[in-house]
Short mmCIF file of C-alpha atoms in Angstrom, two decimals:
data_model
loop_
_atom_site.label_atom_id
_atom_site.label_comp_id
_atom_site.label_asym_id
_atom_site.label_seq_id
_atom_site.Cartn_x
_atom_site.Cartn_y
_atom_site.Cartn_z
CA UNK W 669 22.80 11.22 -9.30
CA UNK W 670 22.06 12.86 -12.76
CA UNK W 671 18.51 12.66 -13.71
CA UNK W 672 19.30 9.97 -16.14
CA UNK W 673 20.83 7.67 -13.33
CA UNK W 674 17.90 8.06 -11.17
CA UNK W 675 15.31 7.22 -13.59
CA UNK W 676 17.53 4.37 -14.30
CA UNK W 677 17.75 3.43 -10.72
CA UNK W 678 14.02 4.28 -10.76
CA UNK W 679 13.34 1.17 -13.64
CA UNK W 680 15.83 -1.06 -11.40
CA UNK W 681 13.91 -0.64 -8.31
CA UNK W 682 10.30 -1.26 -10.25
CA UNK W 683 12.44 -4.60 -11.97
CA UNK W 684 13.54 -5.85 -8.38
CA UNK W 685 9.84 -6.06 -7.12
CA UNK W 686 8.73 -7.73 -10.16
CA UNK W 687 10.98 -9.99 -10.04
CA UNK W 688 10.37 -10.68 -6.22
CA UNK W 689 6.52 -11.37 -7.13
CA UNK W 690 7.34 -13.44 -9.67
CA UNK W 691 10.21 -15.47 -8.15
CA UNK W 692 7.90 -16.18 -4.93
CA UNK W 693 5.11 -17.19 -6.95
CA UNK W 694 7.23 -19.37 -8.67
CA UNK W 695 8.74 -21.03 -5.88
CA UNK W 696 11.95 -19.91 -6.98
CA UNK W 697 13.68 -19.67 -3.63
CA UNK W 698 17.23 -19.41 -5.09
CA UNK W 699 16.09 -16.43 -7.47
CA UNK W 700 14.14 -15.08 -4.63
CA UNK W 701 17.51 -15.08 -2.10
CA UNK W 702 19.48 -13.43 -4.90
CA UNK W 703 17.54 -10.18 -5.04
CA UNK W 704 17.92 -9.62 -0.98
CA UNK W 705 20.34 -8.44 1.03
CA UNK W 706 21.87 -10.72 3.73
CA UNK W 707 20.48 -8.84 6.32
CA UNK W 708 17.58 -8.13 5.17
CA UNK W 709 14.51 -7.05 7.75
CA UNK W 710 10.55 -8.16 7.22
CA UNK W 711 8.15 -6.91 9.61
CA UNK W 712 4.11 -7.39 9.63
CA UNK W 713 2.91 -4.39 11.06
CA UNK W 714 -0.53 -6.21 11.73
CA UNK W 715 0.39 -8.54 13.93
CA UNK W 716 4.03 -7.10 15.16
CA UNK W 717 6.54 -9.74 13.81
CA UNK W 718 9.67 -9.25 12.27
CA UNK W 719 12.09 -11.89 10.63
CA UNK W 720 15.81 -11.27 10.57
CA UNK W 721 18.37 -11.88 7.57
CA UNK W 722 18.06 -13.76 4.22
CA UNK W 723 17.94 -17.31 5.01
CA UNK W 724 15.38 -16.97 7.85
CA UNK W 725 13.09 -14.83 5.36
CA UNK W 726 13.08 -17.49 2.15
CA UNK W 727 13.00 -20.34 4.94
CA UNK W 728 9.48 -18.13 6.09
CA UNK W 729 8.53 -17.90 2.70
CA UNK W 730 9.34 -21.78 1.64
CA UNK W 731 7.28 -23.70 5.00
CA UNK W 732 3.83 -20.93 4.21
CA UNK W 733 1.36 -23.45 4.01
CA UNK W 734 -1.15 -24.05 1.40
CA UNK W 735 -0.80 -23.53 -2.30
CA UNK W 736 -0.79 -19.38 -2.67
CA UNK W 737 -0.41 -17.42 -5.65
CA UNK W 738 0.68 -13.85 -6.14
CA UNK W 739 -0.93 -12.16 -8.79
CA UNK W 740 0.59 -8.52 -9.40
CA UNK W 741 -1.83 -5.49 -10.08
CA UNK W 742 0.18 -3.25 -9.44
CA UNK W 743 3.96 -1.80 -8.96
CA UNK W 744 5.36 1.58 -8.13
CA UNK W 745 9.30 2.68 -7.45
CA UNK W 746 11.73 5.76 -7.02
CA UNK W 747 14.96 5.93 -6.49
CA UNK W 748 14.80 3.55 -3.07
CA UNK W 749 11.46 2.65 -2.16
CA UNK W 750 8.86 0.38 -4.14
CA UNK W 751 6.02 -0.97 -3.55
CA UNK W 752 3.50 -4.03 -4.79
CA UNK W 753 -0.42 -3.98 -4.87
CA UNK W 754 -1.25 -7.85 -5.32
CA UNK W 755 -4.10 -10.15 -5.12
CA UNK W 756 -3.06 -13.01 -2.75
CA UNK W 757 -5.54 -16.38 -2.80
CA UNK W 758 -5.09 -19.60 -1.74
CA UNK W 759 -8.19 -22.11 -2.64
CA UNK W 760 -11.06 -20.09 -2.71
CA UNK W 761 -10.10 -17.37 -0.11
CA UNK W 762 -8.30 -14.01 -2.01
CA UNK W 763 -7.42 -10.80 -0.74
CA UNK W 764 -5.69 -8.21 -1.29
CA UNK W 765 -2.29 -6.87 0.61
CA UNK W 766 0.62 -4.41 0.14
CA UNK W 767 4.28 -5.11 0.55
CA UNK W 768 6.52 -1.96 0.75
CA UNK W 769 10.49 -2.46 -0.74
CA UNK W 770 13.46 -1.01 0.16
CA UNK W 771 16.19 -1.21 -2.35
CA UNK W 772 19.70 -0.76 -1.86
CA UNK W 773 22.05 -1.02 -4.64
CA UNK W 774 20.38 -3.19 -6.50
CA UNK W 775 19.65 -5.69 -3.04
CA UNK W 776 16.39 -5.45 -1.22
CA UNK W 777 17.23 -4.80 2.49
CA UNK W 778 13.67 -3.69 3.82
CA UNK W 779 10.55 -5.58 2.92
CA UNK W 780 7.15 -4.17 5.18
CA UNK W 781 4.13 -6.37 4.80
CA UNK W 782 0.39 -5.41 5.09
CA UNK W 783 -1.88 -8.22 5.14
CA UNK W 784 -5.52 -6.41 5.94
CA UNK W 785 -8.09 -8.41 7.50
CA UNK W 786 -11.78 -8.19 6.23
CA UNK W 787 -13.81 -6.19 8.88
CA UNK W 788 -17.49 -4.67 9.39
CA UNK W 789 -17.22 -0.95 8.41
CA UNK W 790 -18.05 1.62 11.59
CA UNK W 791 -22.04 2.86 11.90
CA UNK W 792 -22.78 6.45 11.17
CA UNK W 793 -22.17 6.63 7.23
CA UNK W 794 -24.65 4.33 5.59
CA UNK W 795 -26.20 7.75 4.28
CA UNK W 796 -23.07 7.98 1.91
CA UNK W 797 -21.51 4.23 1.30
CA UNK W 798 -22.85 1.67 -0.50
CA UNK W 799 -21.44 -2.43 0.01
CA UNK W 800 -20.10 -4.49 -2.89
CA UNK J 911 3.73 10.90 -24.74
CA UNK J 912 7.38 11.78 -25.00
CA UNK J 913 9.64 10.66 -21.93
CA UNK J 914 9.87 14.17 -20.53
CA UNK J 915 6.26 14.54 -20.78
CA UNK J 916 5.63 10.83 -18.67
CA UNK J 917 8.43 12.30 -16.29
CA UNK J 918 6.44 15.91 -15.72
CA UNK J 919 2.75 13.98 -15.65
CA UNK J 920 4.53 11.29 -12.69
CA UNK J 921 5.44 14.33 -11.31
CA UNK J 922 2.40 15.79 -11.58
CA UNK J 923 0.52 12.82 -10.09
CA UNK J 924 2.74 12.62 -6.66
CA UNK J 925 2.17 16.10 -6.00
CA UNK J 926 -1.80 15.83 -6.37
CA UNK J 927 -1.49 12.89 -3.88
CA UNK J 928 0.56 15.13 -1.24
CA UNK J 929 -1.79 18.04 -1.87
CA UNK J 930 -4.43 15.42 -1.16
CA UNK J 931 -2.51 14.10 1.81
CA UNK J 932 -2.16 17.96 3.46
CA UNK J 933 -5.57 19.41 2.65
CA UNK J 934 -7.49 16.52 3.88
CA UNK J 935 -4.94 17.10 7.31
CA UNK J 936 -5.91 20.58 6.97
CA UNK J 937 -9.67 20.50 6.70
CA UNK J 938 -9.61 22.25 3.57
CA UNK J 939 -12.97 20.45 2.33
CA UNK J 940 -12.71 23.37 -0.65
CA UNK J 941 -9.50 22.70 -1.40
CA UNK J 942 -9.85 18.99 -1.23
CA UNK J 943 -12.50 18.91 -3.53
CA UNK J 944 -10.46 20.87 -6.11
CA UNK J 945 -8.08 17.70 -6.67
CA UNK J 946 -11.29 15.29 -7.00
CA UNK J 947 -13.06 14.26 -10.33
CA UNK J 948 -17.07 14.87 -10.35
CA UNK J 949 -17.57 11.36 -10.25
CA UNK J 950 -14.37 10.10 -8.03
CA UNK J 951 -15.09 6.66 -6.48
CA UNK J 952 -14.25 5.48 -2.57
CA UNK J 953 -13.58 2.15 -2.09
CA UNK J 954 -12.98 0.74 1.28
CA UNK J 955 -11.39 -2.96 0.63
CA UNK J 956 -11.51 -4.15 4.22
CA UNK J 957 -15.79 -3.00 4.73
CA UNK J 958 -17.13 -3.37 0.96
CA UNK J 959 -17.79 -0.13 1.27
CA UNK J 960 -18.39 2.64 -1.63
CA UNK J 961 -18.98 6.09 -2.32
CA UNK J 962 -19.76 7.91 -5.62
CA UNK J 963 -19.25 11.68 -6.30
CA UNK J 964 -16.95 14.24 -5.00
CA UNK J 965 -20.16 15.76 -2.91
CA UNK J 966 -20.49 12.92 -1.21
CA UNK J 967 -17.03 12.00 -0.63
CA UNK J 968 -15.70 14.91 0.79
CA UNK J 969 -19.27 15.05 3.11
CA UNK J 970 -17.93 11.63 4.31
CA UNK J 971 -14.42 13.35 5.63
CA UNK J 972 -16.39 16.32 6.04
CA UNK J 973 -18.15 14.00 8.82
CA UNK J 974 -15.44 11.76 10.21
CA UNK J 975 -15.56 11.56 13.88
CA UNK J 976 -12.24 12.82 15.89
CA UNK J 977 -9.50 15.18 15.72
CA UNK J 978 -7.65 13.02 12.82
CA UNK J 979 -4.25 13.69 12.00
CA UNK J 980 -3.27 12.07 8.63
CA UNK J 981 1.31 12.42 8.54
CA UNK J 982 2.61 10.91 5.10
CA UNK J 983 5.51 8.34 5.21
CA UNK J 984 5.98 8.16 1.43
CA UNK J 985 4.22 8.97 -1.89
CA UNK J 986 4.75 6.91 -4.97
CA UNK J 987 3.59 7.44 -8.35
CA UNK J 988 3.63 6.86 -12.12
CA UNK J 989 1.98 8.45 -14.86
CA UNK J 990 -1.53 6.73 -13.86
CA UNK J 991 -1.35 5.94 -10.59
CA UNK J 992 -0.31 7.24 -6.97
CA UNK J 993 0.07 5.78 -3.69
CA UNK J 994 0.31 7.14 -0.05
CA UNK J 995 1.82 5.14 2.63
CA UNK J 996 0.73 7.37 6.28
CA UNK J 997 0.27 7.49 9.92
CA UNK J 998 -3.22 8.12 10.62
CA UNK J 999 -4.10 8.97 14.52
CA UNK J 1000 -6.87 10.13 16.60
CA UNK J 1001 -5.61 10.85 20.37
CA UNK J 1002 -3.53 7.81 21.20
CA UNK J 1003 -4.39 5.55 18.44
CA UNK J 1004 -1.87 5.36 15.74
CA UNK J 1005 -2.15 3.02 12.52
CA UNK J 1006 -0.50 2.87 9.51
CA UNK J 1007 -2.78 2.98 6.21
CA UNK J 1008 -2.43 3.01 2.42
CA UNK J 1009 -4.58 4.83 -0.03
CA UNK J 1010 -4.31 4.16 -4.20
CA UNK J 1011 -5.24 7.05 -6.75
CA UNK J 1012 -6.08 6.55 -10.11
CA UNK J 1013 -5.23 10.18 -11.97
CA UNK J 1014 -6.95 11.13 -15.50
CA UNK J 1015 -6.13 14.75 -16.69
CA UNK J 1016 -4.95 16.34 -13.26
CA UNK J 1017 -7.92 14.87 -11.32
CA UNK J 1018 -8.34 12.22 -8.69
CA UNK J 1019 -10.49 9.47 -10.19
CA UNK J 1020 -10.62 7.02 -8.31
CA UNK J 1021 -9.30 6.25 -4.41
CA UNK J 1022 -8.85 2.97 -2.99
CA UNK J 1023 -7.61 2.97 1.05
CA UNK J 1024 -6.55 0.08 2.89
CA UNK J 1025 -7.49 0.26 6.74
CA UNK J 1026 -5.70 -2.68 7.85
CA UNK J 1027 -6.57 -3.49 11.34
CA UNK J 1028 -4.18 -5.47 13.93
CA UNK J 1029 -4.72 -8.94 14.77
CA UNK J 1030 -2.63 -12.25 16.05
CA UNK J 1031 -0.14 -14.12 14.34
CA UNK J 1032 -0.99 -17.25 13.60
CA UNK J 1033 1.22 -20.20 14.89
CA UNK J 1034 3.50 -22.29 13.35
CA UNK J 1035 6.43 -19.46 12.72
CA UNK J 1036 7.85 -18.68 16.25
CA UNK J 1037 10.67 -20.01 15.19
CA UNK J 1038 12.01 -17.45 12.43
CA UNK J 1039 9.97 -14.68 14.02
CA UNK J 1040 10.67 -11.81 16.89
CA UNK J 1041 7.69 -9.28 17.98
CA UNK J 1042 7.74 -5.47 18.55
#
């Protein structure tokens, strides 16, 4: 790749995951099964799942209960890997979580999702933290 | 800031991160501290937890129970911002965890690390899912 292509590939990879935020938000499940690949692989590393392939993924995606919204804040690429900082709420409860992108000619074929749990921080370093 | 400028300052930004990544690994608290605003701030998402000032900051790895191993899996950035997707493990524990940077002028700003602990699926999505 000339230096030209990859910072074009670069601005693809960036416009995939924005797109994928947007077209999930938006319940767009046809928009949202165009930018992945037919075998494309989600895992959860906190709690160990995986789903297998395209259909099975937007079917995931389309039967999540509750009415969630994905706000971006923020997205980062290369050449193949991207990844989305978002707030995630649903009624009163938000968080925050990661998804990690794999892009393959212009088709997402790796998506890695980290949804982190709220937990009580470890003793030994009130000297030096303050809580929000 | 002409493109070739944004492209050396992205750069620029990835390789703090790494350098971040490899002295913290290293124990190179001097070093460390080097890549690290004055007033750099902590935040902990999952605990609420904060910490203002390099001094303090690098007393609070300085202090971290364990022989720690931090091993990158990838480093994004752009001209602002940086991310670090790594293994972190202590004997035979092994997560995965993501730190943000915020970058102003060649120094770390601001840090923001995700500690996302493992829990259990909840139920309802056997059917499209496999476990590892």
């Amino acid at each position: 790749m000339t230096e030209q292509v990859k910072e074009q590939v670069k601005e693809q990879v960036k416009e995939i995951v924005a797109a994928f935020a947007s077209r999930l938000d938006g319940r767009d499940w046809s928009g949202l099964a165009e930018l992945l690949h037919a075998d494309v692989v989600y895992e959860v590393p906190q709690t160990r799942e995986r789903i297998r392939g395209r259909d099975r993924y937007v079917t995931f995606n389309r039967e999540y209960p509750g009415d969630w919204r994905i706000d971006p804040v923020l997205i980062l690429g290369d050449e193949r890997d991207g990844s989305l900082l978002f707030r995630w709420n649903v009624g009163d409860d938000e968080q925050m979580a990661i998804a990690y992108f794999e892009v393959d000619d212009g088709l997402i074929t790796k998506i890695t999702d980290f949804w982190p749990d709220p937990y009580e921080p470890p003793t030994g370093r009130e000297h030096l933290t303050e809580r929000w």
